CSV table of C-alpha atoms in Angstrom, one decimal:
chain,number,residue,atom,x,y,z
H,138,MET,CA,199.2,155.9,241.8
H,139,ALA,CA,200.4,156.2,238.2
H,140,HIS,CA,198.8,159.6,237.7
H,141,SER,CA,200.9,162.7,237.5
H,142,LEU,CA,199.5,164.9,240.3
H,143,SER,CA,201.3,167.9,238.8
H,144,ASP,CA,199.7,167.4,235.4
H,145,LEU,CA,196.3,166.9,237.0
H,146,SER,CA,196.6,170.0,239.1
H,147,GLN,CA,197.6,172.2,236.2
H,148,GLN,CA,194.8,170.8,234.1
H,149,LEU,CA,192.2,171.7,236.7
H,150,LEU,CA,193.7,175.1,237.3
H,151,LYS,CA,193.4,175.9,233.6
H,152,MET,CA,189.8,174.8,233.6
H,153,ALA,CA,189.0,177.0,236.6
H,154,LYS,CA,190.6,180.1,234.9
H,155,SER,CA,188.7,179.4,231.7
H,156,ALA,CA,185.5,179.2,233.7
H,157,GLY,CA,186.1,182.7,235.0
H,158,ALA,CA,188.0,182.3,238.3
H,159,ASP,CA,190.1,185.3,239.3
H,160,ALA,CA,192.4,183.0,241.2
H,161,ALA,CA,192.4,179.3,242.1
H,162,ASP,CA,194.5,176.6,243.8
H,163,VAL,CA,194.4,172.8,243.6
H,164,LEU,CA,195.4,170.2,246.2
H,165,ALA,CA,195.8,166.7,244.8
H,166,VAL,CA,196.4,163.8,247.1
H,167,ASP,CA,196.8,160.1,246.4
H,168,GLY,CA,197.9,157.2,248.6
H,169,ARG,CA,197.5,153.6,249.7
H,170,SER,CA,197.4,152.0,253.1
H,171,VAL,CA,197.3,148.5,254.5
H,172,SER,CA,196.2,147.6,258.1
H,173,ILE,CA,196.1,144.2,259.8
H,174,ASP,CA,194.5,143.3,263.1
H,175,VAL,CA,194.9,140.0,264.8
H,176,LEU,CA,193.1,138.3,267.7
H,177,GLY,CA,193.8,135.1,269.4
H,178,GLY,CA,196.8,134.5,267.1
H,179,LYS,CA,194.6,134.6,264.0
H,180,LEU,CA,193.8,137.2,261.4
H,181,GLU,CA,190.9,139.3,262.6
H,182,HIS,CA,190.7,142.1,260.0
H,183,ALA,CA,192.7,143.1,256.9
H,184,GLU,CA,192.1,146.3,255.0
H,185,ARG,CA,193.8,147.8,252.0
H,186,SER,CA,192.8,151.1,250.5
H,187,GLU,CA,194.0,153.1,247.5
H,188,GLY,CA,192.6,156.4,246.4
H,189,LEU,CA,193.1,159.7,244.7
H,190,GLU,CA,191.3,162.9,245.6
H,191,VAL,CA,191.6,166.4,244.1
H,192,GLY,CA,190.3,169.6,245.6
H,193,LEU,CA,189.7,172.9,243.8
H,194,ARG,CA,189.4,176.3,245.5
H,195,VAL,CA,188.3,179.2,243.3
H,196,MET,CA,188.0,182.9,244.1
H,197,VAL,CA,185.8,185.4,242.3
H,198,GLY,CA,186.5,188.8,243.7
H,199,GLN,CA,186.3,188.3,247.5
H,200,ARG,CA,184.2,185.2,247.3
H,201,GLN,CA,185.5,181.7,247.4
H,202,ALA,CA,184.3,178.1,247.1
H,203,CYS,CA,185.8,174.6,247.4
H,204,VAL,CA,184.9,171.4,245.7
H,205,SER,CA,186.5,168.0,245.6
H,206,SER,CA,186.3,164.7,243.7
H,207,SER,CA,187.8,161.3,243.6
H,208,LEU,CA,187.1,161.0,239.9
H,209,ILE,CA,189.5,162.7,237.5
H,210,ASP,CA,188.1,162.2,234.0
H,211,PRO,CA,188.0,165.4,231.9
H,212,ASP,CA,184.2,165.7,232.2
H,213,THR,CA,184.3,165.5,236.0
H,214,LEU,CA,187.1,168.0,236.2
H,215,GLN,CA,185.2,170.5,234.0
H,216,ASN,CA,182.1,170.0,236.0
H,217,MET,CA,184.1,170.7,239.2
H,218,ALA,CA,185.3,174.0,237.8
H,219,GLU,CA,181.8,175.1,236.8
H,220,ARG,CA,180.3,174.0,240.0
H,221,ALA,CA,182.9,175.8,242.1
H,222,MET,CA,182.3,179.0,240.1
H,223,PHE,CA,178.5,178.8,240.8
H,224,MET,CA,179.1,178.1,244.5
H,225,ALA,CA,181.5,181.1,244.7
H,226,SER,CA,179.0,183.4,243.1
H,227,GLU,CA,176.6,182.5,245.9
H,228,ALA,CA,179.1,182.7,248.7
H,229,PRO,CA,179.4,185.8,251.1
H,230,GLU,CA,182.2,188.2,250.5
H,231,ASP,CA,185.3,187.9,252.7
H,232,PRO,CA,187.8,190.7,252.4
H,233,HIS,CA,190.6,188.6,253.8
H,234,ILE,CA,190.7,185.7,251.4
H,235,GLY,CA,193.3,185.6,248.6
H,236,LEU,CA,196.4,183.7,247.4
H,237,ALA,CA,199.9,184.6,248.5
H,238,ASP,CA,201.9,187.2,246.6
H,239,ALA,CA,204.6,185.8,244.4
H,240,ALA,CA,207.3,187.2,246.8
H,241,GLN,CA,205.8,185.2,249.7
H,242,LEU,CA,206.0,181.8,248.0
H,243,SER,CA,208.4,179.1,249.1
H,244,GLN,CA,211.5,178.5,246.9
H,245,ILE,CA,211.6,174.9,248.2
H,246,THR,CA,209.0,172.8,246.4
H,247,ASP,CA,209.8,169.3,247.5
H,248,ALA,CA,210.7,167.5,250.8
H,249,ALA,CA,213.9,165.8,249.7
H,250,ALA,CA,215.9,167.4,252.6
H,251,LEU,CA,213.3,166.2,255.2
H,252,ASP,CA,213.6,162.5,254.3
H,253,LEU,CA,209.8,161.9,254.8
H,254,TYR,CA,209.5,158.8,252.5
H,255,ASP,CA,210.9,155.3,252.8
H,256,ALA,CA,211.6,154.1,249.3
H,257,SER,CA,212.0,150.5,250.3
H,258,ASP,CA,209.5,147.9,249.2
H,259,GLU,CA,206.0,148.0,250.7
H,260,PRO,CA,205.8,145.3,253.4
H,261,GLU,CA,203.8,142.2,252.4
H,262,ALA,CA,200.5,141.7,254.3
H,263,GLN,CA,201.9,138.6,255.8
H,264,ALA,CA,204.8,140.6,257.3
H,265,LEU,CA,202.4,143.0,258.9
H,266,GLU,CA,200.3,140.1,260.2
H,267,GLU,CA,203.4,138.5,261.7
H,268,ASP,CA,204.3,141.8,263.5
H,269,ALA,CA,200.8,142.0,264.9
H,270,LYS,CA,200.9,138.4,266.1
H,271,ARG,CA,204.3,138.9,267.7
H,272,ALA,CA,203.0,141.9,269.6
H,273,GLU,CA,200.0,140.0,270.8
H,274,ALA,CA,202.0,137.0,271.9
H,275,ALA,CA,204.4,139.2,273.8
H,276,ALA,CA,201.6,141.0,275.6
H,277,LEU,CA,199.9,137.7,276.5
H,278,ALA,CA,203.2,136.4,277.9
H,279,VAL,CA,203.2,139.0,280.6
H,280,ASN,CA,202.0,137.5,283.8
H,281,GLY,CA,198.6,139.0,284.7
H,282,VAL,CA,197.4,139.9,281.2
H,283,SER,CA,194.1,138.1,280.7
H,284,GLN,CA,193.5,139.0,277.1
H,285,VAL,CA,194.6,141.3,274.3
H,286,GLN,CA,191.9,143.5,272.9
H,287,SER,CA,193.7,144.3,269.7
H,288,ALA,CA,197.1,144.0,268.1
H,289,SER,CA,197.7,145.9,264.8
H,290,ALA,CA,200.3,146.7,262.2
H,291,GLY,CA,200.0,149.1,259.3
H,292,TYR,CA,201.7,150.8,256.4
H,293,GLY,CA,200.8,153.8,254.4
H,294,THR,CA,202.2,156.1,251.7
H,295,ARG,CA,200.8,159.4,250.4
H,296,ARG,CA,201.7,161.9,247.7
H,297,ILE,CA,200.7,165.5,248.0
H,298,HIS,CA,200.8,168.2,245.3
H,299,LEU,CA,199.8,171.8,245.6
H,300,ALA,CA,199.5,174.2,242.6
H,301,ALA,CA,198.0,177.7,242.4
H,302,SER,CA,197.4,180.4,239.8
H,303,ASN,CA,200.0,182.6,241.5
H,304,GLY,CA,202.6,180.3,240.1
H,305,PHE,CA,203.3,178.0,243.0
H,306,ALA,CA,203.7,174.3,242.3
H,307,GLY,CA,205.2,171.8,244.6
H,308,GLY,CA,204.7,168.3,246.1
H,309,TYR,CA,206.2,165.5,248.1
H,310,GLN,CA,205.6,162.0,249.4
H,311,ARG,CA,205.3,160.6,252.9
H,312,SER,CA,205.3,157.1,254.3
H,313,SER,CA,204.5,155.5,257.6
H,314,ARG,CA,204.8,152.2,259.4
H,315,SER,CA,203.2,151.4,262.8
H,316,THR,CA,202.6,148.6,265.3
H,317,SER,CA,200.3,148.8,268.4
H,318,CYS,CA,198.8,146.6,271.1
H,319,VAL,CA,196.0,147.0,273.7
H,320,ALA,CA,196.0,144.5,276.6
H,321,ILE,CA,193.5,143.8,279.4
H,322,THR,CA,194.0,142.5,282.9
H,323,GLY,CA,191.2,141.2,285.2
H,324,GLU,CA,187.7,140.2,284.4
H,325,GLY,CA,184.2,141.7,284.4
H,326,THR,CA,183.9,145.1,286.3
H,327,ALA,CA,187.5,144.6,287.5
H,328,MET,CA,188.9,144.9,283.9
H,329,GLU,CA,191.6,147.4,283.3
H,330,ARG,CA,193.4,148.1,280.0
H,331,ASP,CA,196.5,149.9,278.7
H,332,TYR,CA,198.3,150.1,275.5
H,333,PHE,CA,201.6,150.9,273.7
H,334,GLY,CA,202.2,151.7,270.0
H,335,GLU,CA,205.0,153.1,267.8
H,336,ALA,CA,205.0,154.7,264.4
H,337,ARG,CA,207.9,155.7,262.2
H,338,ILE,CA,208.5,157.0,258.7
H,339,TYR,CA,211.1,154.3,258.0
H,340,GLN,CA,210.5,150.6,258.7
H,341,ALA,CA,214.1,150.3,259.9
H,342,ASP,CA,213.4,152.8,262.6
H,343,LEU,CA,210.4,151.0,264.0
H,344,PRO,CA,211.0,149.1,267.3
H,345,ASP,CA,210.6,145.4,267.4
H,346,ALA,CA,206.9,144.2,267.5
H,347,ALA,CA,207.6,141.9,270.5
H,348,ASN,CA,209.0,144.8,272.5
H,349,ILE,CA,205.8,146.9,271.7
H,350,GLY,CA,203.6,144.1,272.9
H,351,ARG,CA,205.6,143.5,276.0
H,352,ILE,CA,205.4,147.1,277.1
H,353,ALA,CA,201.7,147.1,276.5
H,354,GLY,CA,201.4,144.1,278.7
H,355,GLU,CA,203.6,145.5,281.5
H,356,ARG,CA,201.7,148.7,281.5
H,357,THR,CA,198.4,146.9,281.7
H,358,VAL,CA,199.2,144.6,284.7
H,359,LYS,CA,200.2,147.7,286.7
H,360,ARG,CA,196.6,148.8,286.3
H,361,ALA,CA,195.2,145.8,288.2
H,362,GLY,CA,193.1,146.7,291.2
H,363,ALA,CA,192.6,150.4,290.2
H,364,ARG,CA,190.3,152.4,292.5
H,365,LYS,CA,189.3,156.0,292.9
H,366,PRO,CA,191.8,158.4,294.5
H,367,LYS,CA,191.1,160.9,297.3
H,368,THR,CA,189.1,164.0,296.6
H,369,GLY,CA,190.9,167.3,297.2
H,370,ALA,CA,193.6,169.7,295.9
H,371,TYR,CA,196.8,167.9,295.1
H,372,PRO,CA,199.8,168.2,292.8
H,373,VAL,CA,199.6,166.3,289.6
H,374,ILE,CA,202.2,164.9,287.2
H,375,PHE,CA,201.1,164.4,283.6
H,376,ASP,CA,203.1,161.4,282.3
H,377,GLU,CA,205.0,162.0,279.1
H,378,ARG,CA,202.5,160.1,277.0
H,379,VAL,CA,199.7,162.5,277.9
H,380,ALA,CA,201.6,165.7,278.7
H,381,SER,CA,201.4,166.9,275.1
H,382,SER,CA,197.6,167.1,275.5
H,383,LEU,CA,198.1,169.9,278.1
H,384,ILE,CA,200.4,171.8,275.6
H,385,SER,CA,197.8,171.2,272.9
H,386,HIS,CA,195.3,173.3,274.8
H,387,LEU,CA,197.8,176.1,274.8
H,388,LEU,CA,198.5,175.8,271.1
H,389,SER,CA,194.7,175.8,270.4
H,390,ALA,CA,194.3,179.0,272.3
H,391,ALA,CA,197.2,180.5,270.3
H,392,ASN,CA,195.6,179.5,267.0
H,393,GLY,CA,195.0,182.6,264.9
H,394,ALA,CA,191.5,181.5,263.9
H,395,MET,CA,190.5,181.5,267.6
H,396,ILE,CA,192.1,184.9,268.1
H,397,ALA,CA,190.4,186.4,265.1
H,398,ARG,CA,187.0,185.1,266.3
H,399,GLY,CA,187.7,186.5,269.8
H,400,SER,CA,187.1,183.1,271.4
H,401,SER,CA,190.4,182.4,273.1
H,402,TRP,CA,191.5,182.7,276.8
H,403,LEU,CA,194.8,183.9,275.4
H,404,MET,CA,193.2,186.9,273.6
H,405,ASP,CA,195.2,189.6,275.5
H,406,ALA,CA,198.2,187.5,276.4
H,407,MET,CA,200.7,188.4,273.6
H,408,GLY,CA,204.0,189.5,275.2
H,409,GLU,CA,202.9,188.1,278.6
H,410,MET,CA,204.2,185.2,280.7
H,411,VAL,CA,202.1,182.1,279.9
H,412,LEU,CA,204.7,179.5,281.0
H,413,PRO,CA,207.3,179.7,283.7
H,414,LYS,CA,210.5,181.7,283.0
H,415,GLY,CA,213.1,179.6,281.3
H,416,LEU,CA,210.7,177.5,279.2
H,417,ASP,CA,210.6,177.8,275.4
H,418,LEU,CA,207.9,176.3,273.1
H,419,ILE,CA,209.4,175.9,269.6
H,420,GLU,CA,207.8,174.9,266.3
H,421,ASP,CA,210.2,173.3,263.8
H,422,PRO,CA,208.7,172.0,260.6
H,423,HIS,CA,212.1,171.0,259.2
H,424,ARG,CA,213.1,168.1,261.5
H,425,VAL,CA,214.4,165.2,259.5
H,426,ARG,CA,212.4,161.9,259.4
H,427,ILE,CA,209.6,163.3,261.6
H,428,SER,CA,206.0,162.8,260.7
H,429,GLY,CA,204.9,166.5,261.2
H,430,SER,CA,207.6,168.0,259.0
H,431,LYS,CA,206.7,169.8,255.8
H,432,PRO,CA,208.7,172.1,253.4
H,433,PHE,CA,205.9,174.5,252.6
H,434,ASP,CA,202.4,175.1,253.9
H,435,ALA,CA,199.0,174.6,252.2
H,436,GLU,CA,199.2,178.1,250.7
H,437,GLY,CA,202.7,177.6,249.2
H,438,LEU,CA,204.5,179.6,251.9
H,439,ALA,CA,207.8,178.5,253.2
H,440,THR,CA,207.7,176.9,256.6
H,441,ALA,CA,210.3,177.9,259.2
H,442,LYS,CA,211.4,177.3,262.8
H,443,ARG,CA,209.8,179.8,265.2
H,444,ASP,CA,209.4,180.6,268.8
H,445,ILE,CA,205.8,180.3,270.0
H,446,ILE,CA,206.9,181.0,273.6
H,447,LYS,CA,210.3,182.3,274.5
H,448,ASP,CA,211.5,182.3,278.2
H,449,GLY,CA,207.9,181.8,279.2
H,450,VAL,CA,206.6,184.8,277.2
H,451,LEU,CA,204.1,184.3,274.3
H,452,GLN,CA,205.7,185.5,271.1
H,453,SER,CA,203.4,184.5,268.2
H,454,TRP,CA,200.0,183.3,267.1
H,455,THR,CA,199.8,180.5,264.6
H,456,LEU,CA,198.5,182.1,261.3
H,457,ASP,CA,197.5,181.4,257.8
H,458,LEU,CA,197.1,184.2,255.3
H,459,ALA,CA,193.4,185.0,255.9
H,460,ASN,CA,193.6,185.1,259.7
H,461,ALA,CA,196.9,187.1,259.5
H,462,ARG,CA,195.1,189.7,257.3
H,463,LYS,CA,192.2,189.9,259.8
H,464,LEU,CA,194.7,190.6,262.6
H,465,GLY,CA,196.9,192.9,260.6
H,466,MET,CA,199.9,190.5,260.8
H,467,GLN,CA,201.9,188.2,258.6
H,468,SER,CA,201.3,184.5,258.1
H,469,THR,CA,203.6,182.2,260.0
H,470,GLY,CA,203.5,179.7,257.1
H,471,SER,CA,201.2,177.5,259.1
H,472,ALA,CA,198.3,176.9,256.7
H,473,ALA,CA,196.8,173.4,256.5
H,474,ARG,CA,193.8,172.2,254.4
H,475,GLY,CA,192.0,169.2,253.1
H,476,THR,CA,190.8,168.8,249.5
H,477,SER,CA,187.3,170.0,250.4
H,478,SER,CA,188.1,172.9,252.7
H,479,PRO,CA,190.0,176.2,252.6
H,480,PRO,CA,193.2,176.7,254.5
H,481,SER,CA,193.3,177.2,258.3
H,482,PRO,CA,196.1,177.6,260.8
H,483,SER,CA,197.7,174.4,262.1
H,484,ILE,CA,200.8,173.4,264.1
H,485,SER,CA,203.5,171.0,262.8
H,486,ASN,CA,206.4,169.7,265.1
H,487,ILE,CA,206.8,171.3,268.5
H,488,SER,CA,209.2,170.9,271.4
H,489,LEU,CA,209.1,172.1,275.0
H,490,THR,CA,212.3,172.9,277.0
H,491,PRO,CA,213.1,169.8,279.1
H,492,GLY,CA,213.9,169.9,282.8
H,493,ASP,CA,216.7,168.3,284.8
H,494,MET,CA,214.8,165.6,286.7
H,495,THR,CA,213.7,162.1,285.6
H,496,LEU,CA,210.1,161.2,286.2
H,497,ASP,CA,211.0,159.1,289.2
H,498,GLU,CA,212.9,162.0,290.7
H,499,MET,CA,209.9,164.3,290.1
H,500,LEU,CA,207.6,161.8,291.8
H,501,LYS,CA,209.9,161.8,294.9
H,502,ASP,CA,209.9,165.6,294.8
H,503,MET,CA,206.1,165.6,294.7
H,504,GLY,CA,205.7,163.3,297.6
H,505,THR,CA,201.9,162.8,297.5
H,506,GLY,CA,199.7,163.4,294.5
H,507,LEU,CA,198.5,161.9,291.2
H,508,LEU,CA,200.5,160.6,288.3
H,509,VAL,CA,198.2,160.7,285.2
H,510,THR,CA,198.9,158.1,282.5
H,511,SER,CA,195.7,158.3,280.4
H,512,MET,CA,192.8,160.8,279.9
H,513,ILE,CA,189.3,160.6,278.7
H,514,GLY,CA,186.7,163.2,277.7
H,515,SER,CA,187.4,166.9,277.7
H,516,THR,CA,185.5,170.0,278.9
H,517,ILE,CA,187.5,173.1,278.1
H,518,ASN,CA,186.0,176.5,278.1
H,519,PRO,CA,187.8,178.3,275.2
H,520,ASN,CA,187.0,181.7,276.5
H,521,THR,CA,188.1,181.3,280.1
H,522,GLY,CA,190.5,178.3,280.0
H,523,ASP,CA,188.5,176.4,282.7
H,524,TYR,CA,189.6,172.8,282.5
H,525,SER,CA,188.0,169.5,283.4
H,526,ARG,CA,189.0,166.1,282.2
H,527,GLY,CA,188.6,162.5,283.2
H,528,ALA,CA,191.9,160.7,284.2
H,529,SER,CA,193.5,157.5,285.4
H,530,GLY,CA,197.0,156.7,286.5
H,531,PHE,CA,198.7,156.1,289.9
H,532,TRP,CA,198.3,157.5,293.4
H,533,VAL,CA,201.7,158.5,294.7
H,534,GLU,CA,202.6,158.4,298.4
H,535,ASN,CA,206.1,159.2,299.8
H,536,GLY,CA,207.3,159.7,296.3
H,537,GLU,CA,206.4,156.2,295.2
H,538,ARG,CA,203.6,154.8,293.1
H,539,ALA,CA,201.2,153.4,295.7
H,540,TYR,CA,198.3,152.0,293.7
H,541,PRO,CA,196.6,152.5,290.4
H,542,VAL,CA,193.6,154.8,290.2
H,543,ASN,CA,190.7,155.3,287.8
H,544,GLU,CA,187.4,157.2,287.5
H,545,CYS,CA,188.7,160.5,288.7
H,546,THR,CA,188.3,164.1,287.3
H,547,LEU,CA,190.9,166.8,287.2
H,548,ALA,CA,189.8,170.4,287.3
H,549,GLY,CA,191.6,173.8,287.2
H,550,ASN,CA,192.2,176.7,284.9
H,551,LEU,CA,194.7,176.4,282.1
H,552,ARG,CA,196.2,179.9,282.6
H,553,ASP,CA,197.1,179.1,286.2
H,554,MET,CA,198.1,175.4,285.4
H,555,LEU,CA,200.5,176.3,282.6
H,556,ARG,CA,202.2,179.1,284.6
H,557,SER,CA,203.0,176.5,287.3
H,558,ILE,CA,204.3,173.6,285.1
H,559,ARG,CA,207.7,171.9,285.8
H,560,PRO,CA,209.0,169.6,283.0
H,561,ALA,CA,210.9,166.4,283.5
H,562,ASN,CA,213.6,165.3,281.0
H,563,ASP,CA,211.8,162.3,279.4
H,564,GLY,CA,210.5,163.8,276.1
H,565,ARG,CA,210.9,161.3,273.2
H,566,ALA,CA,212.9,162.9,270.3
H,567,HIS,CA,211.3,160.8,267.5
H,568,LEU,CA,207.8,162.2,268.2
H,569,SER,CA,206.4,165.2,266.3
H,570,ARG,CA,205.5,166.7,269.7
H,571,VAL,CA,208.4,166.4,272.1
H,572,VAL,CA,206.9,167.2,275.5
H,573,PRO,CA,208.3,165.7,278.7
H,574,SER,CA,206.3,164.7,281.8
H,575,LEU,CA,204.8,167.9,283.4
H,576,ALA,CA,204.2,168.6,287.1
H,577,VAL,CA,201.3,170.9,287.8
H,578,GLU,CA,200.4,172.3,291.3
H,579,GLY,CA,197.1,172.6,293.0
H,580,LEU,CA,194.6,170.8,290.7
H,581,ILE,CA,191.3,169.7,292.1
H,582,LEU,CA,190.7,165.9,292.1
H,583,ALA,CA,187.2,164.5,292.2
H,584,GLY,CA,187.5,160.9,293.3
H,585,GLU,CA,186.2,159.2,296.4
């Protein structure tokens, strides 16, 4: 990681312009990561990776092409520029592509104010291994846990630099530290599993590994003896750890690329009620020490806090420059990209207005129904919002968890589901997506 990503980006931009590009941008990324897995108190797998990749996008008229490479010698860079130009000459015209105007560019070109990088020493592999072992031991110490499927600890850091021929140049560094554990109870066909994991930017913010393992174990033993729930129409509560998946379907439908393609069930919903009155869904890319934060987007535009939904009413699509132009709108500073692909709209940090009730209070209020704690598979019709997903969790009777359930399917329509949601107050503030547990009325459960 001794290379100057700024110098590399400028060098490749110069080559692209010399090769005949009307406009170009370069995304350079390098990083390193370490991951450790243990099993049975012994090292199971250790992996360390380091790498650098650079991506070039060129535009010739209204044609564009992207190329990338993990090699950065001058000959390779020159070949990238020439290959990109050839590819662009063969690409179809797109009247909506193009770099940002100078007036649109972010004046903030680093992430110092967002505190996204822990400058303390990289943890030794032995320290990561010890964390994983402690998480595993704590899970196994929970009465009823028969085995631990995996216990892992990891560390990573990444530098990002974006430069473009419109004059933008900026970059920043991220770090991450994580511990997780998956435990199993029972044997054979009666096996059930559950998990817990945490990740933070700063090592000092990460919860103790033994606590992570203990929670994984406690969650798992509660799954013992799971069976199918009743079939019928019942109220459902999506536990906080899966509730964000429901909001993710809404965010996908409000993505400008989906709207521009005409393939979203929210196509005609701008300015309409899509959540209950009183609920706001807010994007805030500037939350300090949060993994989804970023000072500028992948096209060099400033990021900003915005209302996606205000008082239940849809306010905004999520837009990059190209899709904004297609729709006759302005970018929301939401472009994301990889080194080998052009920008597309993407969400950063979001938060949903919390309610006044705890999860337990919400269960009592529900009386009888299903508490969903994990989900598998997904069949979502993007045009109609028809929803079907596999789920497991707990059957609730008289406001109390009666028994664990598995192998059931939830079905409904997202438009109707989202207009009926009621949030609890248990959203976790350190997550990029702060979404509390959500109660939804009248879903169809397919079980027994």
